[in-house]
Amino acid sequence: MKLTLNRTEFMQELQTVQRAISTKTTIPILTGVKLSLSEKGLTMTGSNADISIETFLSVENEKAQMQIEKTGAIVLQARFFSEIVRRLPESTLTLEVLDNNQVAITSGKANFTVNGLDADSYPHLPVVESQDSIEIPAHVLNKVVSETVFAVSQHESRPILTGVHFVLENQKLLAVATDSHRLSQRVIPLESGETAFNIVIPGKSLTELSRSLTDEEEAIQISIMDNQVLFQTKTMKFYSRLLEGTYPDTNRLIPSSFNTEIEFSVPELLQAIERASLLSHEGRNNIVRLAISEEAVVLYGNSPEIGKVEEDLSFEKVTGDPLEISFNPDYMKAALRAFGDTSIVIRFISAIRPFTLEPTESKGSFIQLITPVRTN
Amino acid sequence: MKLTLNRTEFMQELQTVQRAISTKTTIPILTGVKLSLSEKGLTMTGSNADISIETFLSVENEKAQMQIEKTGAIVLQARFFSEIVRRLPESTLTLEVLDNNQVAITSGKANFTVNGLDADSYPHLPVVESQDSIEIPAHVLNKVVSETVFAVSQHESRPILTGVHFVLENQKLLAVATDSHRLSQRVIPLESGETAFNIVIPGKSLTELSRSLTDEEEAIQISIMDNQVLFQTKTMKFYSRLLEGTYPDTNRLIPSSFNTEIEFSVPELLQAIERASLLSHEGRNNIVRLAISEEAVVLYGNSPEIGKVEEDLSFEKVTGDPLEISFNPDYMKAALRAFGDTSIVIRFISAIRPFTLEPTESKGSFIQLITPVRTN
């Protein structure tokens, strides 16, 4: 293999592939990036136990300035290789595989010779049967991910809850995540034809996917295989394993009748919660208390060592019974950040039942749930 | 004490004082910031074992919008207090000391009540006798610090080497730092009248001082006390303890005759060293090798596991004997960064003797020394 190409373009692809490469893996070859050069262009692959990323740099991409002298393949230690490429002096670089899997990296007067690994020993990626696939714009996918993924469980005690549950049926895509203390559910309409699926994708995979989808306008093709999902753009394939098992029925968790409703501006409520949580974080329980009556809505935070805070909250509308309720402000902060700069309605049943949060304009397409903390 | 003032101006002063406050101190009151309000304005103090910072916000500063209702003093837990102030909703805040050293912090509808400490139990700062003082512009002081402080020792085995040695005599200020592997020395002319001193200031204090001197044009007044130095601006007093003991005679370390001289552009050499150190960092010894002859100057880096690099260096001029010399690239990188974008002359005696680095135009005002590594 011998190839000269543009350093900046190459760096970009390399950075994308690196998202899938962990230095902590127990399989040495997976700390490497696989380079595979054909007459058509350069394919790069990175992989770990959860995700695999494959990019393709076409010889027809003029910015890449590719000069292919000899096709072939090699695996290079990813971290070092990208450090080296990043620091090369010129705008192009030449890669040449020498004997014994050694690779010469040349740019201007700098000559590196690094030890590579045989590309044949790199694991194969799953084979895609593309019959069952849907298309979704990157910005829609990114939004659904950011609205749900924060609510997945961080604990492996119930592995299924570390993923986001995606259900496609009747031209609607439902995404839901819960760690059993809070829940976030988003539904979007989708022109999906006959396709239907019911899968759980690890939260970490989705976070990496979002970081890799930089072109917000691009269409992402989603295909489901046995235990894998493939997200595909023009130049990138992003594979993630699926979580096995049955996701709990979250629909029955969402209440439908309420006794108290209150409407807030999200940015104002978020700031007040952040102030109150300064003190609650120092307390043993990390809870804040909300007291709602027709006259006033007051938020309390408290830490025996540091002090206390109370704040008369601005609200847009309040109806129903007076209520005092305590909750973890970190769940509330994450929920509010997912809504962005909008208005929401929070609906309560009682001090011990989960409460819901929805955009005022949402009509059921986006709903969150937070379980309160019993204080007596 | 009761005071209303502008939140942004107050935050700025608080951040400056916080540089001196450590959460790791074993003296609880030193985790606090002391606020002391007189009819003239607000004095804030922070302190640790090494440095103390005192700022003054004058009632005449219009931006501060100060309304003094009652003078007094209090000590508040610095980290929390600044977190609270940072998150308050309005552009002004009111501080009021209540009974039992409790303090009400109010801004808009947010009301905090935090526990303070009695200001009388806060330690007193050293008293200054301002007779022996000199003045130096902030940008000159910052430059001298940045050109020397990186070379202080990070180890407490010889505490005196963790400081920068400042000698003022004959209207010249000399600053020198060494960790016994490398040395950096700067001399600047100074209109100092009769004042003379010979002190060693801890490197960490100087780093914090530089961060605190934001107005590059301001004149800094430097006064020396028994075991303290005071740097004073219009609104800030920065005290540092001095290191006790005799600083080694570094003058005798700097050689004066050489066998090989070579002139480099700093940015180009720095980039080549960074490339070579990528591999040397992985080797056991972290050394790079420089081979100088009339025909070529070549830099080598090498790691048994990863690979090797060699680079023909661009240079501006070479004279004298051919030479092969090995050194720690990290010392070279730090030295080159201190020179900035300029040309330097590196002068060698032999492969086992320290070599000097000087700006081509320097005429002795700035010199650095690096000890090579013997490889056989």
Tab-separated table of C-alpha atoms in Angstrom, chain A residues 231-373:
chain	number	residue	atom	x	y	z
A	231	PHE	CA	-26.556	4.191	10.782
A	232	GLN	CA	-25.263	5.094	7.353
A	233	THR	CA	-24.376	8.399	5.676
A	234	LYS	CA	-22.738	8.917	2.290
A	235	THR	CA	-19.245	8.529	3.742
A	236	MET	CA	-19.713	6.784	7.086
A	237	LYS	CA	-21.121	3.553	8.474
A	238	PHE	CA	-21.812	3.585	12.227
A	239	TYR	CA	-22.629	0.169	13.756
A	240	SER	CA	-23.863	-0.351	17.301
A	241	ARG	CA	-24.738	-3.550	19.085
A	242	LEU	CA	-28.279	-3.765	20.431
A	243	LEU	CA	-29.174	-4.538	24.040
A	244	GLU	CA	-30.816	-7.914	24.530
A	245	GLY	CA	-33.904	-8.425	26.637
A	246	THR	CA	-37.365	-6.961	26.931
A	247	TYR	CA	-37.705	-3.280	27.678
A	248	PRO	CA	-40.246	-2.603	30.451
A	249	ASP	CA	-43.676	-1.335	29.443
A	250	THR	CA	-43.245	2.385	30.140
A	251	ASN	CA	-46.629	3.412	28.822
A	252	ARG	CA	-48.412	2.370	32.002
A	253	LEU	CA	-46.057	4.619	34.039
A	254	ILE	CA	-47.367	7.827	32.519
A	255	PRO	CA	-50.371	9.107	34.506
A	256	SER	CA	-53.312	10.742	32.779
A	257	SER	CA	-55.259	12.589	35.484
A	258	PHE	CA	-53.839	15.289	37.735
A	259	ASN	CA	-54.736	17.534	40.658
A	260	THR	CA	-52.324	20.450	40.232
A	261	GLU	CA	-50.969	22.072	37.078
A	262	ILE	CA	-48.441	24.825	36.727
A	263	GLU	CA	-46.902	26.522	33.718
A	264	PHE	CA	-43.287	27.772	33.749
A	265	SER	CA	-40.805	29.429	31.430
A	266	VAL	CA	-38.023	26.821	31.225
A	267	PRO	CA	-34.960	29.175	31.421
A	268	GLU	CA	-36.328	30.968	34.511
A	269	LEU	CA	-37.221	27.765	36.334
A	270	LEU	CA	-33.863	26.207	35.399
A	271	GLN	CA	-31.931	29.103	36.905
A	272	ALA	CA	-33.904	28.927	40.128
A	273	ILE	CA	-33.355	25.150	40.361
A	274	GLU	CA	-29.628	25.673	39.802
A	275	ARG	CA	-29.527	28.145	42.675
A	276	ALA	CA	-31.445	25.841	45.007
A	277	SER	CA	-29.320	22.832	44.082
A	278	LEU	CA	-26.150	24.684	45.151
A	279	LEU	CA	-27.216	24.050	48.725
A	280	SER	CA	-29.092	20.774	48.282
A	281	HIS	CA	-25.934	19.212	46.811
A	282	GLU	CA	-24.256	19.718	50.164
A	283	GLY	CA	-27.099	18.181	52.129
A	284	ARG	CA	-27.294	14.448	52.721
A	285	ASN	CA	-30.324	13.851	50.480
A	286	ASN	CA	-29.875	16.327	47.612
A	287	ILE	CA	-33.506	17.358	47.502
A	288	VAL	CA	-35.286	20.649	46.960
A	289	ARG	CA	-38.849	21.403	48.019
A	290	LEU	CA	-41.533	23.107	45.954
A	291	ALA	CA	-44.574	24.626	47.684
A	292	ILE	CA	-47.454	25.483	45.369
A	293	SER	CA	-50.522	27.496	46.292
A	294	GLU	CA	-52.738	29.858	44.384
A	295	GLU	CA	-50.907	32.839	45.824
A	296	ALA	CA	-47.294	31.793	45.462
A	297	VAL	CA	-44.936	29.085	44.239
A	298	VAL	CA	-41.850	28.870	46.437
A	299	LEU	CA	-38.703	26.769	45.985
A	300	TYR	CA	-36.597	25.805	49.023
A	301	GLY	CA	-33.058	24.411	49.218
A	302	ASN	CA	-31.176	23.700	52.372
A	303	SER	CA	-27.874	22.405	53.739
A	304	PRO	CA	-27.309	22.242	57.498
A	305	GLU	CA	-23.654	23.335	57.228
A	306	ILE	CA	-23.839	26.021	54.563
A	307	GLY	CA	-27.266	27.614	54.861
A	308	LYS	CA	-30.571	27.772	53.020
A	309	VAL	CA	-32.241	29.432	50.069
A	310	GLU	CA	-35.815	30.278	49.305
A	311	GLU	CA	-37.145	31.805	46.134
A	312	ASP	CA	-40.559	32.998	45.010
A	313	LEU	CA	-40.801	31.488	41.549
A	314	SER	CA	-42.211	33.319	38.557
A	315	PHE	CA	-44.814	31.171	36.839
A	316	GLU	CA	-47.158	31.626	33.952
A	317	LYS	CA	-50.264	29.877	35.292
A	318	VAL	CA	-51.257	27.677	38.243
A	319	THR	CA	-54.452	25.656	38.695
A	320	GLY	CA	-55.694	22.933	41.057
A	321	ASP	CA	-54.899	21.904	44.619
A	322	PRO	CA	-52.112	23.356	46.769
A	323	LEU	CA	-49.166	20.962	47.069
A	324	GLU	CA	-45.777	20.517	48.716
A	325	ILE	CA	-43.416	18.166	46.918
A	326	SER	CA	-39.699	17.317	47.166
A	327	PHE	CA	-37.469	16.066	44.349
A	328	ASN	CA	-33.886	15.625	43.209
A	329	PRO	CA	-32.944	18.902	41.491
A	330	ASP	CA	-30.453	17.124	39.185
A	331	TYR	CA	-33.283	15.214	37.494
A	332	MET	CA	-35.195	18.457	37.126
A	333	LYS	CA	-32.176	20.262	35.651
A	334	ALA	CA	-31.557	17.531	33.062
A	335	ALA	CA	-35.251	17.483	32.142
A	336	LEU	CA	-35.420	21.256	31.730
A	337	ARG	CA	-32.240	21.367	29.616
A	338	ALA	CA	-33.790	18.836	27.233
A	339	PHE	CA	-36.763	21.152	26.674
A	340	GLY	CA	-34.674	24.155	25.694
A	341	ASP	CA	-36.010	27.722	25.621
A	342	THR	CA	-39.761	27.138	25.770
A	343	SER	CA	-42.740	26.966	28.135
A	344	ILE	CA	-43.714	23.790	29.939
A	345	VAL	CA	-46.623	22.483	31.976
A	346	ILE	CA	-45.810	20.420	35.065
A	347	ARG	CA	-48.706	18.252	36.252
A	348	PHE	CA	-48.907	16.705	39.722
A	349	ILE	CA	-51.130	14.074	41.314
A	350	SER	CA	-49.759	14.179	44.866
A	351	ALA	CA	-46.518	14.561	46.816
A	352	ILE	CA	-45.699	10.869	46.431
A	353	ARG	CA	-46.680	10.215	42.791
A	354	PRO	CA	-44.502	10.891	39.725
A	355	PHE	CA	-45.181	14.198	37.995
A	356	THR	CA	-45.079	14.930	34.279
A	357	LEU	CA	-43.417	17.718	32.315
A	358	GLU	CA	-44.513	18.623	28.792
A	359	PRO	CA	-43.959	21.547	26.458
A	360	THR	CA	-47.071	23.763	26.598
A	361	GLU	CA	-47.433	23.270	22.824
A	362	SER	CA	-46.448	19.589	22.735
A	363	LYS	CA	-49.703	17.634	22.280
A	364	GLY	CA	-48.200	14.445	23.576
A	365	SER	CA	-45.138	14.225	21.320
A	366	PHE	CA	-42.651	14.903	24.143
A	367	ILE	CA	-43.220	13.998	27.778
A	368	GLN	CA	-40.983	13.574	30.797
A	369	LEU	CA	-41.638	12.019	34.185
A	370	ILE	CA	-39.866	12.576	37.510
A	371	THR	CA	-40.435	10.549	40.673
A	372	PRO	CA	-40.543	12.741	43.804
A	373	VAL	CA	-38.670	11.993	47.039
